[in-house]
CSV table of C-alpha atoms in Angstrom, one decimal:
chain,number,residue,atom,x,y,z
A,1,UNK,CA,-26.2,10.2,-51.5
A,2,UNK,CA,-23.3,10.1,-54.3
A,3,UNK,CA,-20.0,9.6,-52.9
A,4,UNK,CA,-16.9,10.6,-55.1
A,5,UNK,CA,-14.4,8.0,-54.7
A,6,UNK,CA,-11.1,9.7,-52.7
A,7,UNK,CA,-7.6,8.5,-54.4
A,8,UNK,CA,-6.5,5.8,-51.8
A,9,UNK,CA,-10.4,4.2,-53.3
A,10,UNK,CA,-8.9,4.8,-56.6
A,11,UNK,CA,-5.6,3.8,-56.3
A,12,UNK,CA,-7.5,-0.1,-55.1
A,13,UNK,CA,-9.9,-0.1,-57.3
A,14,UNK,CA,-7.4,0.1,-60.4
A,15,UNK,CA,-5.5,-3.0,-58.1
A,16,UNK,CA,-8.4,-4.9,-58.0
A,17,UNK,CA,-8.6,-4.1,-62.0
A,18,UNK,CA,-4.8,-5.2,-62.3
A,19,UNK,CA,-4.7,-8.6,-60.7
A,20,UNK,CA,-8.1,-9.8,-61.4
A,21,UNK,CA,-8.7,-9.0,-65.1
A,22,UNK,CA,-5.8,-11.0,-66.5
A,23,UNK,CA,-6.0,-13.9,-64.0
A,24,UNK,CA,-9.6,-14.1,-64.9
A,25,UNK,CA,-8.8,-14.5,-68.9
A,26,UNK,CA,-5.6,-16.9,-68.1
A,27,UNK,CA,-8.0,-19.5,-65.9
A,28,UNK,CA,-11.1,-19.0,-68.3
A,29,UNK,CA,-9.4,-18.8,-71.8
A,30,UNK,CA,-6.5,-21.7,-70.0
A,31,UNK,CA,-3.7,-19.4,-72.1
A,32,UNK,CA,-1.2,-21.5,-70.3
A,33,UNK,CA,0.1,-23.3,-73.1
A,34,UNK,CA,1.3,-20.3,-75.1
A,35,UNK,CA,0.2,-17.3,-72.6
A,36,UNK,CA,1.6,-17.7,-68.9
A,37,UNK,CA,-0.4,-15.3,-66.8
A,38,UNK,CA,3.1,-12.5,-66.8
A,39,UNK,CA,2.2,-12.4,-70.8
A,40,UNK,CA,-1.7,-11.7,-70.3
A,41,UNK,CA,-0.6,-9.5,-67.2
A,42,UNK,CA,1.6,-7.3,-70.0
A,43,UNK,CA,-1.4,-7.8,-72.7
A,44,UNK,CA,-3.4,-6.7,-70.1
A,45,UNK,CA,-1.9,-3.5,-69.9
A,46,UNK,CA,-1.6,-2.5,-73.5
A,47,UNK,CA,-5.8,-3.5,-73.1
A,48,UNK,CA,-6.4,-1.1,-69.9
A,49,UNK,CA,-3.5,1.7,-71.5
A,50,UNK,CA,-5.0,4.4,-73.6
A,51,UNK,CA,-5.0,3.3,-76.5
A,52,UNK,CA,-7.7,0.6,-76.2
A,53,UNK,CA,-9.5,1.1,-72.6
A,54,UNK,CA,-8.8,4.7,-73.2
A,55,UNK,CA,-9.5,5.2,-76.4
A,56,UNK,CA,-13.5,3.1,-75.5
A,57,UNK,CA,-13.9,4.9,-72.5
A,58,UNK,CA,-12.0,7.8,-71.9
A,59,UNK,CA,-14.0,9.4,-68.9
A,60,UNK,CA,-13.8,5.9,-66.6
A,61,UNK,CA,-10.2,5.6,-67.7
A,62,UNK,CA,-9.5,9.3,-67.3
A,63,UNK,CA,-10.9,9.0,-63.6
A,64,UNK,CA,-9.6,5.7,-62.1
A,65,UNK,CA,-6.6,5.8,-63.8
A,66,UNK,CA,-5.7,9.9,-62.8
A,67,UNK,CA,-2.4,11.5,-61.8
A,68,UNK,CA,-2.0,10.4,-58.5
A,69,UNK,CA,-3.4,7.1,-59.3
A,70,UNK,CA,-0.5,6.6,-61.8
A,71,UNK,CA,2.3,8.2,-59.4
A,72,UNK,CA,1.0,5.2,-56.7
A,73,UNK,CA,1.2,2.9,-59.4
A,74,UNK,CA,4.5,4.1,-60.6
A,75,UNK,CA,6.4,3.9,-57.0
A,76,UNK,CA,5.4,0.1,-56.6
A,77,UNK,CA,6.4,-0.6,-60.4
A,78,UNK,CA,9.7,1.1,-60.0
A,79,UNK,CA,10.0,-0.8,-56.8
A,80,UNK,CA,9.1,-3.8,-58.0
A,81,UNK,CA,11.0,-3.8,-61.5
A,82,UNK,CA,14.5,-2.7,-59.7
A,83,UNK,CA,14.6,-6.3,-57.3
A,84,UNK,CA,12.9,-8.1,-60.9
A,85,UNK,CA,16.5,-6.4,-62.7
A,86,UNK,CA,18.4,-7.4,-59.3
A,87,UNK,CA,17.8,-10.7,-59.2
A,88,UNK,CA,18.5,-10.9,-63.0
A,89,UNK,CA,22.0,-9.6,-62.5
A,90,UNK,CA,22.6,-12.1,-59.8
A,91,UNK,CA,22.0,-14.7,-61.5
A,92,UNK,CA,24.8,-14.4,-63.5
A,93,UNK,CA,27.5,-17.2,-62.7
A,94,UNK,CA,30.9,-15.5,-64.0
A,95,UNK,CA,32.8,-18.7,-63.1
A,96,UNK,CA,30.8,-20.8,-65.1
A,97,UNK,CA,31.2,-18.2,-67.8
A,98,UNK,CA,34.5,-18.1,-67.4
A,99,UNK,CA,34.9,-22.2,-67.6
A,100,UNK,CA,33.1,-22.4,-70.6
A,101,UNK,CA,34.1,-19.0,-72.3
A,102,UNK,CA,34.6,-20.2,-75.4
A,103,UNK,CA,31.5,-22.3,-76.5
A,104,UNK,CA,29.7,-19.2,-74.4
A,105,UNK,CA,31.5,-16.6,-76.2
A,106,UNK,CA,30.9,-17.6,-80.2
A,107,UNK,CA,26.8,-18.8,-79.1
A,108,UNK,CA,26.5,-15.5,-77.3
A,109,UNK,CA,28.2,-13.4,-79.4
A,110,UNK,CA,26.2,-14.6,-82.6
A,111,UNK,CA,23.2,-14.9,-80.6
A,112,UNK,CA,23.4,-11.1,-80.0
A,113,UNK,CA,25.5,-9.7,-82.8
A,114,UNK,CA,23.4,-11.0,-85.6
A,115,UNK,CA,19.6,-9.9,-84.6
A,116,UNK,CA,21.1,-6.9,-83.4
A,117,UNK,CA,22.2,-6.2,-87.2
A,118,UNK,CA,18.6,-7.3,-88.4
A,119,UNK,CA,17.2,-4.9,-86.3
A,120,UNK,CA,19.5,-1.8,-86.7
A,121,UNK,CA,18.5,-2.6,-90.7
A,122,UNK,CA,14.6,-2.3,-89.6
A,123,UNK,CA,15.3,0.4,-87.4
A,124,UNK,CA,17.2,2.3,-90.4
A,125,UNK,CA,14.6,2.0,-92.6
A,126,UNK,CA,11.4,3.3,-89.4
A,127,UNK,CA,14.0,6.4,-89.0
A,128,UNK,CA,13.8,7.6,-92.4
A,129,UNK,CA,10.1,8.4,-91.4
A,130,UNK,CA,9.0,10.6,-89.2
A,131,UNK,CA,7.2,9.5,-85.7
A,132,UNK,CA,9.8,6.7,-84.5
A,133,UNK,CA,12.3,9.3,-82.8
A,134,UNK,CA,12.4,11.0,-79.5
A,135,UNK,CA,12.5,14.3,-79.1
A,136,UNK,CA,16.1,14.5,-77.3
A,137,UNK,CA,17.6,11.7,-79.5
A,138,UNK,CA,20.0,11.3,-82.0
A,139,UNK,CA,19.7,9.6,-85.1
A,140,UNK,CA,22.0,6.9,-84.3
A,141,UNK,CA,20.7,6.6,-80.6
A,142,UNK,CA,17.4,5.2,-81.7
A,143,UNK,CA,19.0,2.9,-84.7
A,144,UNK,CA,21.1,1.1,-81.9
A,145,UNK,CA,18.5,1.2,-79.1
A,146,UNK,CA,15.8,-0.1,-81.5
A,147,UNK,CA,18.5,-2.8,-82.9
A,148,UNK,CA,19.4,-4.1,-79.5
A,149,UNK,CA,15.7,-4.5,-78.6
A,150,UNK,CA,15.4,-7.1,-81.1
A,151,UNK,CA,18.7,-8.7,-79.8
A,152,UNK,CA,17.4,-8.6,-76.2
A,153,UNK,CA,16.8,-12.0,-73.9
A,154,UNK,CA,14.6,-12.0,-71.7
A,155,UNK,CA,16.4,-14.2,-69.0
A,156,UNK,CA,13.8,-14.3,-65.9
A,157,UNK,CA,11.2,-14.9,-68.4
A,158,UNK,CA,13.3,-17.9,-70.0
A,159,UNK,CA,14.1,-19.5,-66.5
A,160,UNK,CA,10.3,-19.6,-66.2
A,161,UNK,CA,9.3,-21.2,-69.5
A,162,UNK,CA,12.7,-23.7,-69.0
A,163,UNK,CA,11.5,-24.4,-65.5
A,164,UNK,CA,8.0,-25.2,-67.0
A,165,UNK,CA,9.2,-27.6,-70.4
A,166,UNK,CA,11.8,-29.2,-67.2
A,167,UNK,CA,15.4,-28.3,-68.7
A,168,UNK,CA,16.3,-25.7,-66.4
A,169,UNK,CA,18.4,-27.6,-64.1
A,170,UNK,CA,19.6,-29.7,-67.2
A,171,UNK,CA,22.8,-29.3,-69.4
A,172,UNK,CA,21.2,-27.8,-72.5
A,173,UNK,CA,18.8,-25.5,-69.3
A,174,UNK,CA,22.1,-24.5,-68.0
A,175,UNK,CA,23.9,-23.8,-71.1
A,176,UNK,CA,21.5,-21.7,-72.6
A,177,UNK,CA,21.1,-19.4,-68.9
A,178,UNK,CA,25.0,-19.2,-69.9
A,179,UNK,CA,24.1,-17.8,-73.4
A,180,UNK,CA,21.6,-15.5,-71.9
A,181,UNK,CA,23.7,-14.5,-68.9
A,182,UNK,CA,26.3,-13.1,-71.2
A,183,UNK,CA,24.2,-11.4,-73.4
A,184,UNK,CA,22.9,-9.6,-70.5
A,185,UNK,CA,26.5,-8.0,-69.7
A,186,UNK,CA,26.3,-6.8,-73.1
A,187,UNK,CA,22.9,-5.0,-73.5
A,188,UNK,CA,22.9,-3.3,-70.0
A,189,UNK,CA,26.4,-1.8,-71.3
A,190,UNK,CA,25.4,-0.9,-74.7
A,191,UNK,CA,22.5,0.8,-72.6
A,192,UNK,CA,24.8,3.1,-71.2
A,193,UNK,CA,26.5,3.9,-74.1
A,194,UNK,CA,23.4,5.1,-75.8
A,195,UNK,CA,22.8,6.9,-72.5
A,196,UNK,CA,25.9,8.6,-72.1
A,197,UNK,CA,24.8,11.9,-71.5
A,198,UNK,CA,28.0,14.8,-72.1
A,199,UNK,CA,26.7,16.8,-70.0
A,200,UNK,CA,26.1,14.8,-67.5
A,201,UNK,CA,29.7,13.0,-68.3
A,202,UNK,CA,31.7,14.1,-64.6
A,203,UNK,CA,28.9,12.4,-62.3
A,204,UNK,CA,29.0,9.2,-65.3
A,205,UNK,CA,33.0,9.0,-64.2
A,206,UNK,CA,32.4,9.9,-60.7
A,207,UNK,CA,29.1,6.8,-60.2
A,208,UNK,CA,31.7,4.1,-62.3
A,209,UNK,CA,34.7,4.9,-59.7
A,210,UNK,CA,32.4,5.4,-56.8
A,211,UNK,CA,30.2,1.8,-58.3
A,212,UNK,CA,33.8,-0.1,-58.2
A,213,UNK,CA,34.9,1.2,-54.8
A,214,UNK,CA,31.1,0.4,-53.4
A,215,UNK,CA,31.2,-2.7,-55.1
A,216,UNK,CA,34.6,-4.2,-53.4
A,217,UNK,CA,33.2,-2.9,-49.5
A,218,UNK,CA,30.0,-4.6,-50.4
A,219,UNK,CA,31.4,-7.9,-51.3
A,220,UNK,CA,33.7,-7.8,-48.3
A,221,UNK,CA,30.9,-7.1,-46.2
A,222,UNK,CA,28.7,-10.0,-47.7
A,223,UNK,CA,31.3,-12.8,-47.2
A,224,UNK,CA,31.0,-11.6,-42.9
A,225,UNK,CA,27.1,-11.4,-43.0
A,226,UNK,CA,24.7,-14.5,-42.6
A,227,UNK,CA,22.3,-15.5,-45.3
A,228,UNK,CA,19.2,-14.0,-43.6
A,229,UNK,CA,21.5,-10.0,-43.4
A,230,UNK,CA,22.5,-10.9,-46.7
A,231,UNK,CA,19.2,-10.6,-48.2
A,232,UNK,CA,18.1,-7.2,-46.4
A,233,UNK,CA,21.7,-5.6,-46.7
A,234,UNK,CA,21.3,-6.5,-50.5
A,235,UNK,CA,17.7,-3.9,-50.6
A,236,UNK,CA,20.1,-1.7,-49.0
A,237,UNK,CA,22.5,-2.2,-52.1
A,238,UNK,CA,20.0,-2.2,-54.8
A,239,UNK,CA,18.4,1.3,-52.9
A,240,UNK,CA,21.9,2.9,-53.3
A,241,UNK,CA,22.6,1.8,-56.6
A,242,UNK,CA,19.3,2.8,-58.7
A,243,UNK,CA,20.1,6.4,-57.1
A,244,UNK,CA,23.6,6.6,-58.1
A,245,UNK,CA,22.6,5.4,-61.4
A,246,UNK,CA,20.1,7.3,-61.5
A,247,UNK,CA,22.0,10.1,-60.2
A,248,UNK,CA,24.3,9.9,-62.6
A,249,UNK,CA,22.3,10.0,-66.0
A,250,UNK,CA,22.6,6.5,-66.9
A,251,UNK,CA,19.3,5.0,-65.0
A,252,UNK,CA,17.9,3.6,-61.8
A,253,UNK,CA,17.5,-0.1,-63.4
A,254,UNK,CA,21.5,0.1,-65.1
A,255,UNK,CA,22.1,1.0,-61.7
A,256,UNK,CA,20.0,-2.1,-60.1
A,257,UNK,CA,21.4,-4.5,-62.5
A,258,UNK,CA,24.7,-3.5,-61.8
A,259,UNK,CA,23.8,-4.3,-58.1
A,260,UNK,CA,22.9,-7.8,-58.8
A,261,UNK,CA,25.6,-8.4,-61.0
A,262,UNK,CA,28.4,-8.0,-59.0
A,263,UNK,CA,27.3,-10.4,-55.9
A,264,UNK,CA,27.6,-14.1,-56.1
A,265,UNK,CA,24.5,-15.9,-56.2
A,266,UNK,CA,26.2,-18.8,-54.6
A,267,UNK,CA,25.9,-16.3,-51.4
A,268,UNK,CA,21.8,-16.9,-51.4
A,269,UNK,CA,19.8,-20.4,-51.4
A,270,UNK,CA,18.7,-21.1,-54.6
A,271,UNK,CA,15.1,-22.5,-53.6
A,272,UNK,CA,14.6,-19.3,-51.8
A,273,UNK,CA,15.7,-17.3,-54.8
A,274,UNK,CA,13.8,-19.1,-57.1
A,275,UNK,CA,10.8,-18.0,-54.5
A,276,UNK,CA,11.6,-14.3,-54.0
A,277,UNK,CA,11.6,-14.1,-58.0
A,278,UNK,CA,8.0,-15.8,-58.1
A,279,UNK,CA,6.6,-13.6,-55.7
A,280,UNK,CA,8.2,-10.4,-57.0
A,281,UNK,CA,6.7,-11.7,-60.5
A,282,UNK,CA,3.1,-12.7,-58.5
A,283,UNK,CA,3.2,-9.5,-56.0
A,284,UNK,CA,4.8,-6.4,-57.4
A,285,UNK,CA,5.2,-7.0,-61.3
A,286,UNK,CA,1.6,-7.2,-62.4
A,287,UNK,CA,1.9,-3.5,-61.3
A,288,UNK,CA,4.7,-2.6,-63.5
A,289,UNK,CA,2.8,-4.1,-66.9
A,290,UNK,CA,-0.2,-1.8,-66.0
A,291,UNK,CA,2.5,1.0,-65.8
A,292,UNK,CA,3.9,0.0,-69.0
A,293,UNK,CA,0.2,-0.5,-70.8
A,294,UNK,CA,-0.4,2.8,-69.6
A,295,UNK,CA,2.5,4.3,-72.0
A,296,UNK,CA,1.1,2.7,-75.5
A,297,UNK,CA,0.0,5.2,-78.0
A,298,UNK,CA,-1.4,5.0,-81.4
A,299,UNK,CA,-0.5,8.6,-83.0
A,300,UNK,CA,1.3,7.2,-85.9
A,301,UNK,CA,-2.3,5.1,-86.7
A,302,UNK,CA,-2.8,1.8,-85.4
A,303,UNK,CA,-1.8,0.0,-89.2
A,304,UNK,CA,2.1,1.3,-89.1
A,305,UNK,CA,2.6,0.8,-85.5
A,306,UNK,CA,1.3,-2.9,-86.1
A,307,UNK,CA,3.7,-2.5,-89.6
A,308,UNK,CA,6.9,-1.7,-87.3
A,309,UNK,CA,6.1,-4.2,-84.6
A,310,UNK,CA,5.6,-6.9,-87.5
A,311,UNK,CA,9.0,-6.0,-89.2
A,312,UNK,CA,10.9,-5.8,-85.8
A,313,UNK,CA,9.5,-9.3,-84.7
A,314,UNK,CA,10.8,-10.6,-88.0
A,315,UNK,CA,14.3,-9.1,-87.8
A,316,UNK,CA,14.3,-10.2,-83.7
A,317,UNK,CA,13.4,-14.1,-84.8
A,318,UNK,CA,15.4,-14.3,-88.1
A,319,UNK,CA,18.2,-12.3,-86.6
A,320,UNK,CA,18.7,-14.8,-83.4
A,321,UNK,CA,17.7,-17.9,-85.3
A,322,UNK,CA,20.6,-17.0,-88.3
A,323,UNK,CA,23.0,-16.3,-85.0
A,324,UNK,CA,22.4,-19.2,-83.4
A,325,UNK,CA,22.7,-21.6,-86.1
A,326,UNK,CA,25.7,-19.9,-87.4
A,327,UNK,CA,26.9,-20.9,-83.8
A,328,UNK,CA,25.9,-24.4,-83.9
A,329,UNK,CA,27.6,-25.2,-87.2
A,330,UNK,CA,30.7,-23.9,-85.7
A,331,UNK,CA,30.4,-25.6,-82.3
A,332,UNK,CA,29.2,-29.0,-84.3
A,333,UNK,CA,25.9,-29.6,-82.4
A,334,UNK,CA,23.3,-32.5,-83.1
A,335,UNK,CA,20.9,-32.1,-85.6
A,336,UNK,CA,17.7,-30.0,-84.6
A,337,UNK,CA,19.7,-28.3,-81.2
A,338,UNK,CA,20.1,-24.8,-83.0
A,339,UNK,CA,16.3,-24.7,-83.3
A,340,UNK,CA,15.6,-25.1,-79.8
A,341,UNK,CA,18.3,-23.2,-78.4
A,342,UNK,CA,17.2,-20.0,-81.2
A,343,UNK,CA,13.9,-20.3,-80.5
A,344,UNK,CA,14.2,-19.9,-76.1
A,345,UNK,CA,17.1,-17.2,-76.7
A,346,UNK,CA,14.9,-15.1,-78.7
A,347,UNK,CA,12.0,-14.5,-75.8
A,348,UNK,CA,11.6,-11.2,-75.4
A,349,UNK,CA,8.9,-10.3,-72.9
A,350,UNK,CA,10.2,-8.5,-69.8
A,351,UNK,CA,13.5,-7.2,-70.1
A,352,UNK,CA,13.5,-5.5,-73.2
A,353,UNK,CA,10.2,-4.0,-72.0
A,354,UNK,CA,12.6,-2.6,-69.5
A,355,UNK,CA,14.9,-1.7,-71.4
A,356,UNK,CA,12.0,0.1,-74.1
A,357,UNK,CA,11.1,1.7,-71.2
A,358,UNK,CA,14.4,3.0,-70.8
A,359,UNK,CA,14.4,3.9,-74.5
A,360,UNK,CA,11.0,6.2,-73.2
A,361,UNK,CA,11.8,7.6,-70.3
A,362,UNK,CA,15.4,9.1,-71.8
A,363,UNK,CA,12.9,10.7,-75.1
A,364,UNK,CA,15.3,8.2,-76.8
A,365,UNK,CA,12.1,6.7,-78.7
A,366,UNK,CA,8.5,7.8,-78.9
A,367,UNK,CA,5.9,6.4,-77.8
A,368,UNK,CA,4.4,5.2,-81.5
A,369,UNK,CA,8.5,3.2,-81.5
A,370,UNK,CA,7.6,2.0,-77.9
A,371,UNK,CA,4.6,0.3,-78.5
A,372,UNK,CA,5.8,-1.3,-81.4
A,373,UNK,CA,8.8,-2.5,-79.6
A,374,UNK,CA,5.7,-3.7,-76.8
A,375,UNK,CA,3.9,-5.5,-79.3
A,376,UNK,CA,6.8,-7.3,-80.7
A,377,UNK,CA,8.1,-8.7,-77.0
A,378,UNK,CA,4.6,-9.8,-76.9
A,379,UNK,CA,4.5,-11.8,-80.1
A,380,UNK,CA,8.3,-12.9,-79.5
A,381,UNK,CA,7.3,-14.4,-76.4
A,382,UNK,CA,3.6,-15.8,-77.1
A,383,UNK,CA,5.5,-17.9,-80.0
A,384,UNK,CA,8.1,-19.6,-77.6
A,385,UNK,CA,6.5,-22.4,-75.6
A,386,UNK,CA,3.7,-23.5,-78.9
A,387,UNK,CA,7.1,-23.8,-80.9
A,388,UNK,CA,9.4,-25.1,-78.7
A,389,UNK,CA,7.7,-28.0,-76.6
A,390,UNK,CA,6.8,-30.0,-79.8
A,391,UNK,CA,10.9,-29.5,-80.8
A,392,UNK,CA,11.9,-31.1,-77.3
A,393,UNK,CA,9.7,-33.8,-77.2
A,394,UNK,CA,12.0,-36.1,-79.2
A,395,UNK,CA,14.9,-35.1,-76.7
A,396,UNK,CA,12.9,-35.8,-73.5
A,397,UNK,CA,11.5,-39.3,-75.3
């Protein structure tokens, strides 16, 4: 007797496909040294999108991965990526910012400025054919969202790798989160400038008086609460502000960052941060890769997506390298410093896969542009750890 499977058999059978399949290949291909599992989880969803799974068998992918399949896998990634962009706000540290604002300001500001130029250049030159654009964008909307994807950091990503190559907790670990932290500020509010929607421009003005106003009863409220409140009220927070972003044209994950940004993380215990990030990355994010792999397509023709994700890694690497060592001749740094710092800064991976999303979702990009942009976080991050580990040995010997 044939049974059909029901949605709910579905919805765990394309689970069971998600965190099995990529764990599998990271233990039996032991990627570790230049794939963590979080960049086979995100290679694993380009593989299972439709593109490649899709594109081999189209009826199987058709039927586990259906409508309601992808709505269920959509409301735990959207879930899942707001506390990952959370927790990526909060770990900002303004005061040491502040402390060290000058060294901070010149790396970070080079580190940004300069692959963000590389890439606006690359992105002219994919605008002047046709494919690249959304269909509600402007011409200059996807020249500065494509040029700040190549200046993006991924900074949750970069804790990771730093935690693994044992500088996080270290001066140069520390100086670099600095670097990253500020950058951070800066792409999330470029992000709403490319979102700024006219139309939409009284509830914009309305969320950024209502945000401030929230933000100052929130903080007040958080000094009076004990740690354990703090981290449930803070859901509450994070709930509130993805709708008003969301609300108010600019996004749910400007509005989650936002969230995060604004508390200190001085009022949460670092071990149990460091934890709650892991198991986000370990429980919920596997989940939003899948969603993301599922969004790859190949209309332009597979050769000038791979073209366009070649040329934006290039201008991304070059771009934050030149920045970076501009920044170190300036600052007067040892010999061979640059390198490493250039090298972790320009780890793409996860948040400007986010913020490609973002691109998506607002028909800023299409989705031949987005998987380039996927393809070249992927390449920007496989190349971190291979290159950087030999460049520290000296430093750690």
């Amino acid at each position: 007797m044939n049974h059909a499977m029901n949605t709910i058999e579905l919805y765990l059978a394309a689970m069971l496909i998600i965190f099995s399949v990529p764990y599998l290949v990271w233990r039996g291909l032991r990627t570790e040294a230049y794939a963590p599992l979080a960049v086979v989880q995100i290679i694993g969803g380009i593989v299972l999108g439709p593109g490649i799974l899709g594109a081999v068998l189209p009826d199987a992918h058709a039927a586990v991965f259906n409508p309601q399949v992808i709505m269920a896998l959509n409301g735990v990634a959207w879930w899942g990526v707001m506390i990952f962009v959370f927790v990526a706000g909060l770990e900002l540290d303004t005061s040491e910012l502040w402390t060290n604002r000058v060294e901070t300001g010149v790396t970070a500001g080079l580190a940004l400025a300069t692959p963000l130029v590389f890439g606006t250049v690359a992105a002219i030159g994919l605008v002047q054919f046709p494919g690249w654009a959304g269909s509600g964008a402007e011409n200059w909307q996807v020249v500065l969202g494509i040029g700040m994807a190549c200046a993006v950091t991924a900074l949750p990503i970069l804790m990771l790798f730093m935690e693994k190559l044992e500088i996080l907790r270290q001066p140069l670990g520390q100086r670099i989160l600095r670097y990253a932290s500020l950058d951070d500020i800066a792409i999330w509010g470029v992000l709403a400038l490319i979102l700024l929607d006219w139309e939409r421009i009284g509830r914009q003005a309305a969320f950024v008086v209502g945000f401030v106003v929230a933000t100052m009863a929130i903080r007040a409220l958080m000094k009076r609460l004990p740690e354990p409140d703090r981290w449930y009220v803070s859901l509450i927070w994070l709930a509130a502000c993805g709708l008003a972003g969301d609300w108010s044209g600019l996004h749910f994950m400007v509005g989650a960052f936002l969230a995060g940004a604004v508390l200190d993380k001085s009022w949460f215990d670092r071990t149990k941060m460091d934890l709650f990030r892991n198991h986000i990355l370990l429980a919920l994010m596997p989940v939003f890769f899948l969603s993301t792999g599922l969004k790859t397509q190949w209309d332009v023709g597979g050769v000038a997506v791979f073209l366009a994700a070649g040329l934006l890694l290039f201008a991304s690497i070059a771009g934050k390298l030149t920045g970076v060592h501009l920044a170190g001749r300036i600052l007067k740094w040892p010999k061979g410093e640059a390198r490493v710092i250039g090298w972790l800064l320009q780890t793409k991976a996860l948040i400007m896969i986010i913020f490609a999303n973002i691109l998506l979702d607002r028909q800023i990009i299409s989705n031949d542009a987005f998987t380039a942009l996927l393809l070249m976080a992927v390449g920007s991050t496989m190349l971190t750890m291979p290159i950087v580990t030999p460049l520290l040995k000296p430093r750690q010997g």
